[in-house]
Short mmCIF file of C-alpha atoms in Angstrom, two decimals:
data_model
loop_
_atom_site.label_atom_id
_atom_site.label_comp_id
_atom_site.label_asym_id
_atom_site.label_seq_id
_atom_site.Cartn_x
_atom_site.Cartn_y
_atom_site.Cartn_z
CA MET N 1 31.42 12.80 -4.15
CA ALA N 2 31.73 15.00 -1.63
CA SER N 3 29.49 17.12 0.16
CA THR N 4 28.69 20.53 -0.53
CA PRO N 5 28.21 23.41 2.38
CA GLY N 6 25.88 23.97 5.18
CA ALA N 7 24.58 20.07 3.96
CA ALA N 8 22.26 18.18 7.09
CA GLU N 9 23.53 15.76 9.28
CA VAL N 10 20.33 13.71 9.13
CA LEU N 11 18.62 12.73 5.77
CA VAL N 12 15.42 10.74 4.85
CA ALA N 13 14.48 9.96 1.25
CA SER N 14 10.88 9.06 0.27
CA ASN N 15 8.36 8.88 -2.88
CA ARG N 16 6.00 10.97 -0.83
CA GLY N 17 7.03 14.33 0.23
CA PRO N 18 5.89 16.26 3.54
CA VAL N 19 4.22 19.14 1.83
CA SER N 20 2.17 19.04 -1.37
CA TYR N 21 2.04 22.41 -3.68
CA ALA N 22 -1.57 23.54 -6.26
CA VAL N 23 -1.38 26.27 -8.22
CA GLY N 24 -4.06 28.18 -8.46
CA ASP N 25 -6.48 29.89 -11.43
CA ASP N 26 -4.48 33.02 -10.97
CA GLY N 27 -0.78 31.06 -11.30
CA THR N 28 -0.15 31.55 -7.46
CA VAL N 29 1.25 28.62 -5.41
CA THR N 30 -0.01 28.28 -2.36
CA ALA N 31 1.51 24.74 -0.31
CA LYS N 32 0.04 22.31 2.01
CA ARG N 33 1.60 20.12 5.00
CA GLY N 34 0.67 16.45 5.05
CA GLY N 35 0.71 14.69 8.38
CA GLY N 36 1.71 11.23 9.12
CA GLY N 37 4.37 9.55 11.71
CA LEU N 38 7.70 10.94 9.75
CA VAL N 39 6.20 14.44 9.89
CA SER N 40 5.33 14.01 13.25
CA ALA N 41 8.45 12.11 13.50
CA LEU N 42 11.34 15.19 11.99
CA SER N 43 9.47 17.52 13.99
CA SER N 44 11.94 16.86 17.09
CA VAL N 45 15.03 16.24 14.67
CA ASP N 46 17.13 19.23 14.24
CA ASP N 47 20.10 19.63 10.75
CA LYS N 48 17.77 17.43 8.83
CA LEU N 49 16.52 17.48 4.75
CA TRP N 50 13.37 15.62 3.58
CA VAL N 51 14.22 14.62 -0.14
CA CYS N 52 11.51 14.25 -2.65
CA ALA N 53 9.79 13.32 -5.67
CA ALA N 54 7.28 16.17 -7.34
CA LEU N 55 4.72 14.44 -7.45
CA GLY N 56 2.06 16.32 -9.83
CA ASP N 57 1.67 19.73 -11.68
CA GLY N 58 1.64 21.56 -8.90
CA ASP N 59 4.63 20.50 -7.04
CA ARG N 60 6.64 20.14 -10.88
CA GLU N 61 5.17 24.24 -11.49
CA ALA N 62 7.45 24.90 -6.94
CA VAL N 63 10.23 23.56 -8.25
CA ARG N 64 10.70 24.90 -11.72
CA ARG N 65 9.96 28.14 -9.45
CA GLY N 66 12.50 27.70 -6.90
CA ILE N 67 9.58 27.83 -4.03
CA THR N 68 11.07 24.72 -1.54
CA GLU N 69 9.76 24.61 2.12
CA PRO N 70 12.51 24.68 5.17
CA GLY N 71 14.30 21.32 4.94
CA VAL N 72 13.22 19.84 1.84
CA ARG N 73 14.19 18.77 -1.43
CA MET N 74 11.70 17.68 -4.33
CA LEU N 75 12.79 16.83 -6.96
CA ASP N 76 11.27 17.17 -10.65
CA ILE N 77 12.38 13.81 -12.04
CA ASP N 78 10.86 13.21 -15.21
CA PRO N 79 7.14 12.76 -15.24
CA GLU N 80 6.97 10.01 -17.29
CA VAL N 81 9.68 8.40 -16.29
CA HIS N 82 8.27 8.54 -12.29
CA ALA N 83 5.32 6.75 -13.94
CA SER N 84 7.15 3.83 -14.98
CA ALA N 85 9.04 3.89 -11.58
CA TYR N 86 6.83 3.94 -9.61
CA ASN N 87 3.57 2.85 -11.62
CA GLY N 88 4.89 0.66 -13.38
CA ILE N 89 7.27 -1.40 -11.68
CA ALA N 90 6.99 0.07 -7.91
CA ASN N 91 3.61 0.02 -7.27
CA SER N 92 2.18 -2.91 -10.36
CA VAL N 93 5.27 -5.19 -9.56
CA LEU N 94 6.85 -4.54 -5.89
CA TRP N 95 3.94 -4.56 -4.32
CA PHE N 96 2.33 -7.27 -5.67
CA VAL N 97 4.84 -9.84 -5.17
CA HIS N 98 5.89 -8.46 -1.25
CA HIS N 99 1.41 -9.16 -0.26
CA MET N 100 1.29 -11.74 -2.91
CA LEU N 101 -0.70 -10.95 -5.24
CA TYR N 102 -0.39 -12.13 -8.64
CA GLN N 103 -2.78 -14.55 -10.47
CA THR N 104 -0.24 -16.65 -11.10
CA PRO N 105 -2.01 -18.41 -13.87
CA LEU N 106 -1.92 -15.08 -15.83
CA GLU N 107 0.33 -12.47 -14.90
CA PRO N 108 3.73 -11.49 -13.97
CA SER N 109 5.01 -12.03 -17.09
CA PHE N 110 8.62 -10.23 -17.42
CA GLY N 111 9.39 -9.13 -21.03
CA PRO N 112 10.50 -6.13 -23.16
CA GLU N 113 8.22 -4.09 -21.52
CA PHE N 114 8.70 -5.07 -17.61
CA ARG N 115 13.09 -3.70 -18.43
CA ARG N 116 11.28 -0.94 -19.86
CA GLN N 117 9.61 0.05 -16.63
CA TRP N 118 12.58 -1.29 -14.90
CA ALA N 119 15.37 1.01 -16.65
CA ALA N 120 13.13 3.56 -15.61
CA TYR N 121 12.81 2.40 -11.99
CA GLU N 122 16.71 2.64 -11.45
CA GLU N 123 17.05 6.24 -12.93
CA TYR N 124 13.98 6.84 -10.75
CA ASN N 125 16.69 5.86 -7.37
CA ARG N 126 19.89 6.93 -8.87
CA ALA N 127 18.62 11.07 -9.08
CA PHE N 128 17.67 10.44 -5.17
CA ALA N 129 20.59 8.60 -4.15
CA ARG N 130 21.95 12.22 -6.09
CA ALA N 131 20.61 13.94 -4.16
CA LEU N 132 21.53 12.66 -0.76
CA ALA N 133 24.95 12.49 -1.42
CA ASP N 134 24.99 15.73 -2.35
CA GLY N 135 23.34 16.94 0.49
CA ALA N 136 24.81 14.68 2.87
CA ALA N 137 27.74 16.66 5.25
CA GLU N 138 30.63 13.61 6.46
CA GLY N 139 29.53 11.48 8.27
CA ALA N 140 25.26 12.26 8.36
CA THR N 141 23.00 9.62 9.07
CA VAL N 142 19.94 8.51 5.70
CA VAL N 143 17.24 6.74 6.26
CA VAL N 144 15.70 5.61 3.25
CA GLN N 145 11.53 4.62 2.99
CA ASP N 146 9.63 2.03 1.00
CA TYR N 147 10.09 -0.78 -1.82
CA HIS N 148 10.27 2.48 -4.30
CA LEU N 149 14.21 3.52 -3.05
CA ALA N 150 15.13 -0.32 -2.82
CA LEU N 151 18.47 0.72 -4.71
CA VAL N 152 18.82 3.68 -2.85
CA PRO N 153 21.13 2.64 -0.50
CA GLY N 154 23.44 0.59 -2.43
CA MET N 155 23.65 4.15 -4.91
CA LEU N 156 24.53 6.03 -2.01
CA ARG N 157 27.40 3.52 -0.66
CA ALA N 158 28.99 3.76 -4.21
CA LEU N 159 28.52 7.45 -3.89
CA ARG N 160 29.53 8.81 -0.35
CA PRO N 161 31.07 5.80 1.73
CA ASP N 162 31.13 7.63 4.40
CA LEU N 163 28.07 8.15 5.52
CA ARG N 164 25.50 6.10 6.78
CA ILE N 165 22.56 4.80 5.74
CA GLY N 166 19.16 3.20 6.68
CA HIS N 167 16.75 1.46 4.53
CA PHE N 168 12.89 1.26 6.30
CA SER N 169 10.31 -1.76 4.39
CA HIS N 170 6.87 -0.16 5.76
CA THR N 171 5.83 -3.61 3.78
CA PRO N 172 5.35 -7.23 3.99
CA TRP N 173 8.80 -9.02 2.49
CA ALA N 174 7.90 -11.79 0.19
CA PRO N 175 8.75 -15.03 1.84
CA VAL N 176 11.85 -16.46 -0.87
CA ASP N 177 9.32 -19.30 -3.80
CA TYR N 178 7.68 -16.06 -3.93
CA PHE N 179 10.38 -13.70 -4.75
CA ARG N 180 12.12 -15.60 -7.15
CA MET N 181 8.84 -14.90 -9.40
CA LEU N 182 11.28 -11.46 -10.13
CA PRO N 183 13.82 -12.54 -12.91
CA ASP N 184 17.09 -13.78 -11.53
CA ASP N 185 19.30 -10.96 -11.50
CA ILE N 186 16.07 -7.85 -10.53
CA ALA N 187 16.27 -10.34 -7.32
CA GLU N 188 19.84 -10.11 -6.82
CA GLN N 189 19.41 -6.70 -7.61
CA LEU N 190 17.23 -5.42 -5.15
CA LEU N 191 18.90 -7.58 -2.46
CA ARG N 192 22.29 -6.04 -3.11
CA GLY N 193 20.87 -2.59 -3.71
CA MET N 194 18.76 -3.22 0.22
CA LEU N 195 22.51 -4.67 0.98
CA GLY N 196 24.17 -1.48 0.41
CA ALA N 197 22.35 -0.15 3.76
CA ASP N 198 24.57 -0.35 7.06
CA ARG N 199 20.96 -1.18 8.09
CA LEU N 200 17.43 -2.78 7.10
CA GLY N 201 14.34 -1.77 9.07
CA PHE N 202 10.98 -3.91 9.00
CA LEU N 203 7.89 -4.00 10.90
CA THR N 204 7.40 -7.38 12.15
CA ARG N 205 10.11 -10.26 12.68
CA ARG N 206 8.00 -12.46 10.35
CA TRP N 207 9.45 -9.52 7.43
CA ALA N 208 12.88 -9.17 8.38
CA ASP N 209 13.51 -12.87 8.80
CA ALA N 210 11.58 -13.40 5.49
CA PHE N 211 14.74 -11.22 3.81
CA THR N 212 17.68 -12.77 5.15
CA GLU N 213 15.85 -15.78 3.54
CA CYS N 214 16.14 -14.28 0.23
CA CYS N 215 19.43 -13.30 1.52
CA ALA N 216 20.66 -16.43 1.81
CA ARG N 217 18.58 -18.10 -0.96
CA ILE N 218 19.66 -15.43 -3.20
CA VAL N 219 22.85 -13.95 -2.96
CA GLY N 220 24.78 -15.87 -0.16
CA GLY N 221 23.59 -14.57 2.91
CA PRO N 222 22.97 -10.21 4.29
CA GLY N 223 27.41 -9.73 4.70
CA GLY N 224 27.20 -7.03 6.98
CA THR N 225 24.06 -5.42 6.88
CA GLU N 226 22.09 -4.53 10.28
CA ILE N 227 18.62 -6.63 10.81
CA GLY N 228 16.04 -4.65 12.95
CA VAL N 229 12.92 -4.78 13.74
CA HIS N 230 10.46 -1.39 14.33
CA GLY N 231 7.30 -2.13 14.96
CA LEU N 232 5.28 1.31 13.99
CA GLY N 233 2.82 2.77 15.89
CA ALA N 234 -0.18 5.23 17.01
CA ASP N 235 -0.43 8.53 18.08
CA ALA N 236 -2.53 8.08 21.44
CA GLU N 237 -2.25 11.63 22.27
CA PHE N 238 -2.81 12.67 19.15
CA LEU N 239 -5.39 10.81 18.18
CA ARG N 240 -7.35 11.35 21.31
CA GLU N 241 -7.34 15.28 21.14
CA ARG N 242 -8.11 14.94 16.84
CA ALA N 243 -10.59 12.42 17.42
CA HIS N 244 -12.93 15.13 19.77
CA ARG N 245 -12.12 18.12 17.67
CA GLU N 246 -15.34 20.41 16.67
CA ASP N 247 -14.97 18.62 12.48
CA VAL N 248 -15.17 14.69 14.01
CA GLU N 249 -18.53 15.22 17.13
CA GLU N 250 -20.01 16.66 13.70
CA ARG N 251 -20.01 13.74 11.69
CA LEU N 252 -20.07 11.31 14.89
CA ALA N 253 -23.46 12.73 14.92
CA ALA N 254 -24.10 12.43 11.12
CA LEU N 255 -23.36 8.60 11.49
CA ARG N 256 -25.30 7.95 14.48
CA GLU N 257 -28.54 9.64 12.21
CA GLN N 258 -27.47 6.79 9.08
CA VAL N 259 -26.55 3.56 12.07
CA GLY N 260 -29.70 4.34 13.98
CA ALA N 261 -29.99 4.16 17.50
CA GLY N 262 -29.46 1.19 19.72
CA ARG N 263 -26.97 -0.41 16.74
CA LYS N 264 -24.00 -2.16 17.00
CA VAL N 265 -21.11 -1.08 14.92
CA VAL N 266 -18.69 -2.84 12.56
CA VAL N 267 -16.21 -1.17 10.74
CA ARG N 268 -13.26 -0.97 8.78
CA VAL N 269 -10.93 2.41 7.15
CA ASP N 270 -9.14 1.36 3.59
CA ARG N 271 -8.10 2.16 0.81
CA THR N 272 -9.65 0.12 -1.69
CA GLU N 273 -6.25 -1.72 -2.10
CA LEU N 274 -6.28 -5.04 -3.47
CA SER N 275 -4.21 -6.04 -0.33
CA LYS N 276 -7.47 -4.50 2.56
CA ASN N 277 -9.27 -7.71 1.08
CA ILE N 278 -12.71 -5.54 0.87
CA VAL N 279 -14.75 -7.48 -0.85
CA ARG N 280 -14.30 -10.50 1.38
CA GLY N 281 -15.38 -8.59 4.66
CA LEU N 282 -18.09 -7.70 2.84
CA ARG N 283 -19.01 -11.29 2.05
CA ALA N 284 -18.66 -12.07 5.79
CA PHE N 285 -20.49 -9.34 7.30
CA GLU N 286 -23.30 -10.59 4.47
CA LEU N 287 -22.73 -14.25 5.99
CA LEU N 288 -23.59 -13.55 9.96
CA LEU N 289 -26.55 -11.27 8.11
CA GLU N 290 -27.48 -14.68 6.55
CA THR N 291 -27.00 -17.53 9.83
CA ARG N 292 -27.12 -14.93 12.84
CA PRO N 293 -30.96 -13.54 11.18
CA GLU N 294 -31.54 -12.31 14.92
CA TRP N 295 -28.49 -9.68 14.54
CA ARG N 296 -30.60 -8.30 11.15
CA GLU N 297 -31.81 -5.06 11.86
CA ARG N 298 -29.73 -4.63 15.07
CA VAL N 299 -26.24 -4.01 13.22
CA VAL N 300 -24.42 -1.59 11.28
CA HIS N 301 -21.08 -1.88 9.01
CA LEU N 302 -19.27 1.11 8.16
CA ALA N 303 -17.46 0.62 5.23
CA PHE N 304 -15.39 3.24 5.15
CA ALA N 305 -13.59 2.64 1.43
CA TYR N 306 -11.67 5.06 -0.05
CA PRO N 307 -10.12 5.10 -3.84
CA SER N 308 -6.46 4.15 -4.26
CA ARG N 309 -4.45 4.26 -7.25
CA GLN N 310 -6.66 4.76 -9.76
CA ASP N 311 -4.55 5.53 -12.31
CA LEU N 312 -4.84 1.84 -12.60
CA GLU N 313 -7.54 -0.25 -14.29
CA VAL N 314 -7.30 -2.85 -12.25
CA TYR N 315 -7.82 -0.94 -8.88
CA GLN N 316 -10.64 1.12 -10.50
CA GLU N 317 -12.54 -1.87 -11.61
CA TYR N 318 -11.90 -3.70 -7.50
CA THR N 319 -13.14 -0.26 -6.35
CA ALA N 320 -16.44 -0.56 -8.72
CA GLU N 321 -16.73 -4.31 -7.31
CA VAL N 322 -16.64 -3.00 -3.31
CA SER N 323 -19.72 -0.52 -3.88
CA TRP N 324 -22.14 -3.45 -6.20
CA VAL N 325 -21.53 -5.72 -3.20
CA ALA N 326 -22.19 -3.24 -0.76
CA ALA N 327 -25.28 -1.77 -2.49
CA SER N 328 -26.10 -6.14 -2.84
CA ILE N 329 -26.29 -6.76 0.30
CA ASN N 330 -28.32 -3.68 0.73
CA SER N 331 -30.72 -4.70 -1.73
CA ARG N 332 -30.81 -8.20 -0.51
CA PHE N 333 -31.60 -7.51 2.85
CA GLY N 334 -32.26 -3.65 4.21
CA THR N 335 -35.18 -2.32 4.86
CA GLU N 336 -37.46 0.84 5.31
CA ASP N 337 -35.51 2.24 7.93
CA TRP N 338 -32.06 0.48 8.35
CA THR N 339 -29.33 -0.65 6.16
CA PRO N 340 -26.91 -2.20 6.98
CA VAL N 341 -23.52 -1.10 5.14
CA VAL N 342 -23.26 2.54 5.11
CA LEU N 343 -20.55 2.38 2.68
CA HIS N 344 -18.61 6.06 2.02
CA VAL N 345 -16.49 6.77 -0.79
CA LYS N 346 -14.63 10.07 -0.53
CA ASP N 347 -11.41 10.19 1.73
CA ASP N 348 -12.10 12.41 5.15
CA PHE N 349 -10.12 11.96 8.59
CA ALA N 350 -12.28 13.34 10.79
CA ARG N 351 -15.57 10.91 9.11
CA SER N 352 -13.23 7.83 10.06
CA LEU N 353 -12.48 8.78 13.31
CA ALA N 354 -16.38 9.13 13.74
CA ALA N 355 -16.77 5.73 13.28
CA TYR N 356 -12.99 4.42 15.47
CA ARG N 357 -15.29 6.37 18.47
CA LEU N 358 -18.49 4.35 17.70
CA ALA N 359 -17.08 1.05 16.79
CA ASP N 360 -17.78 -1.80 19.09
CA VAL N 361 -16.26 -4.17 16.44
CA ALA N 362 -13.57 -3.50 13.88
CA LEU N 363 -13.29 -5.81 11.34
CA VAL N 364 -8.81 -5.61 9.79
CA ASN N 365 -8.94 -8.59 7.48
CA PRO N 366 -6.23 -7.68 4.65
CA ILE N 367 -4.63 -10.38 2.85
CA ARG N 368 -1.00 -8.88 3.32
CA ASP N 369 -0.39 -5.75 5.36
CA GLY N 370 2.84 -4.63 6.59
CA MET N 371 1.57 -3.57 9.50
CA ASN N 372 -2.01 -1.68 9.84
CA LEU N 373 -2.79 0.89 11.79
CA VAL N 374 -6.26 1.04 11.84
CA ALA N 375 -6.13 -2.30 14.07
CA LYS N 376 -4.03 0.07 17.07
CA GLU N 377 -5.60 3.40 16.21
CA VAL N 378 -9.82 2.37 16.88
CA PRO N 379 -8.66 0.13 20.34
CA ILE N 380 -7.27 3.79 21.03
CA VAL N 381 -10.36 6.42 19.70
CA SER N 382 -12.94 3.79 20.67
CA ASP N 383 -15.57 6.17 23.05
CA GLY N 384 -15.09 3.90 26.46
CA GLY N 385 -12.20 1.29 25.26
CA GLY N 386 -14.78 -1.83 24.10
CA CYS N 387 -13.86 -1.76 20.20
CA VAL N 388 -13.64 -5.99 19.54
CA LEU N 389 -10.70 -6.40 16.89
CA VAL N 390 -11.55 -8.85 14.53
CA LEU N 391 -8.21 -9.07 12.77
CA SER N 392 -6.35 -11.07 9.82
CA ARG N 393 -3.79 -12.96 11.42
CA GLU N 394 -1.50 -11.99 7.80
CA ALA N 395 -1.66 -8.23 9.11
CA GLY N 396 1.60 -6.74 10.90
CA ALA N 397 0.06 -6.17 12.99
CA TYR N 398 -0.70 -9.44 14.41
CA GLU N 399 2.58 -10.05 15.77
CA GLU N 400 1.67 -7.44 18.81
CA LEU N 401 -2.45 -7.47 19.23
CA GLY N 402 -3.26 -11.15 18.59
CA GLU N 403 -3.60 -11.90 21.61
CA ASP N 404 -5.85 -10.34 22.75
CA ALA N 405 -7.86 -9.65 18.86
CA LEU N 406 -10.30 -11.80 17.71
CA GLY N 407 -8.22 -13.69 14.54
CA VAL N 408 -9.12 -15.02 11.18
CA ASN N 409 -7.76 -16.34 8.15
CA PRO N 410 -8.44 -13.85 5.70
CA TYR N 411 -10.07 -16.11 2.81
CA ASP N 412 -12.05 -17.54 5.16
CA LEU N 413 -15.34 -16.02 5.35
CA ILE N 414 -17.47 -18.51 7.44
CA GLY N 415 -14.63 -18.47 10.33
CA THR N 416 -14.60 -14.25 9.19
CA ALA N 417 -18.22 -14.13 9.72
CA GLU N 418 -18.26 -16.56 12.79
CA ALA N 419 -15.54 -14.14 14.45
CA LEU N 420 -17.93 -10.94 13.66
CA GLY N 421 -20.52 -12.96 15.39
CA ALA N 422 -18.85 -13.40 18.64
CA ALA N 423 -16.91 -10.14 18.59
CA LEU N 424 -20.81 -8.67 19.10
CA ASP N 425 -21.77 -11.34 21.82
CA MET N 426 -18.86 -10.39 23.00
CA PRO N 427 -19.40 -9.97 27.07
CA GLU N 428 -19.14 -5.79 28.63
CA GLY N 429 -16.39 -7.01 31.17
CA GLU N 430 -14.48 -8.88 28.13
CA ARG N 431 -14.77 -6.25 25.40
CA VAL N 432 -13.47 -3.36 28.12
CA ALA N 433 -10.83 -5.74 29.01
CA ARG N 434 -9.31 -6.41 25.85
CA GLY N 435 -9.83 -3.19 24.35
CA GLU N 436 -7.99 -1.85 26.90
CA ARG N 437 -4.86 -3.62 25.96
CA LEU N 438 -4.57 -3.21 22.70
CA ALA N 439 -5.04 0.22 23.33
CA ALA N 440 -1.79 -0.22 24.90
CA ALA N 441 -0.08 -2.06 22.46
CA GLY N 442 -0.85 -0.31 19.32
CA SER N 443 0.08 2.33 21.11
CA SER N 444 4.06 1.59 22.41
CA LEU N 445 5.64 3.10 19.64
CA PRO N 446 4.44 6.10 18.40
CA PRO N 447 6.25 7.53 15.39
CA ALA N 448 8.38 9.72 16.91
CA GLN N 449 9.92 6.34 18.91
CA TRP N 450 10.09 4.67 16.49
CA PHE N 451 12.08 6.52 14.63
CA LEU N 452 14.33 7.94 16.86
CA ALA N 453 15.24 4.22 17.13
CA GLN N 454 16.39 3.33 13.84
CA LEU N 455 18.51 6.41 14.43
CA LYS N 456 20.16 5.62 17.81
CA ALA N 457 20.23 1.93 15.89
CA LEU N 458 22.51 2.97 12.87
CA HIS N 459 25.16 4.84 15.27
CA LYS N 460 25.49 2.05 17.80
CA PRO N 461 29.42 1.01 18.01
#
């Protein structure tokens, strides 16, 4: 399959693109640019094409009308195919496998419905492979993003053997014995699909080694595919500037009023994603108040839990549980002028940054996480640089930050409560010194450098 005239030298493929569209009441289609690491990283790359999926009615209408942004190709994949591939396989199977979330006495059960959804996942990946093959110049570089598109490298290799193909995994990778819960042919197909790439990138050595072990046990090894590690960091310059804009200052004042004068602040900012372990985090804070009564009325837990994947019932139930547990803690310990847990469930980036600035302690306790940028962002933004990080050893960020964080087993409520207590008790000098080292480590590979490092590695002789 040959490239088309005017094709791109650098291509990125991801489920979600850098722009989304909405249709107004008058029928006007308006664009909204997204943020995030890839968007800023690609701003420094010329002659690029971003291939992504149309995710909603506004996106699909824009595609139908031929409305697009320079350097973006949005694919109008059949909504039923996308739903089966995205919710049925990517988010309900692959995410659960890599984050080890299954309640194995009951799930998973891979029957006919799974096979129907898997066919949609194949179709979805095939659409991306064809679009990339069509849009790539001779010998171009293609970097495919994440578990949604694990089959693309192999499909694209068959269409365009001239390309340099990379794939980057933003999630953990499951240990081989857990990965093998997948049907044998599916496990092999996933690995071989990814091994169509010249180079595969992972966030930590731990996840890279798990992938390599899966290859060794299931397909006889990674073959000629290179395996690399790129620990995505936070964009410190952007965060520090953004955290002092007027909208953040307004929210900071409001949060200070909610917290009350002279109180310490424990902050968490997460989506209500099952792997984020929000409920156990709240229970650990409750245990702190129970076992360390001297902290009652002296500390507030700002818990920002932004609803995620609410089209899946299990996520709806989890979000409701988070709200219920927070309310029960407030009912049990709260007083007329002290609310122990201040829970916000509406996504607000400016308010999150305001909370980062207030944080004396950041609680990041995922069951399992590819990286977790919140762990890197809070020490960077925290006023005075004195935030103590309580960090799950199952977060990818622990590989870089563990030495200066207080590490916890995410399942151990007692250990997490004790770590919160130790963080609140920590002398200022130690707090500041740890915070400065955490901020430096967390910003060592900001998004633009992270992406350019992958491009450079793909072209190593």
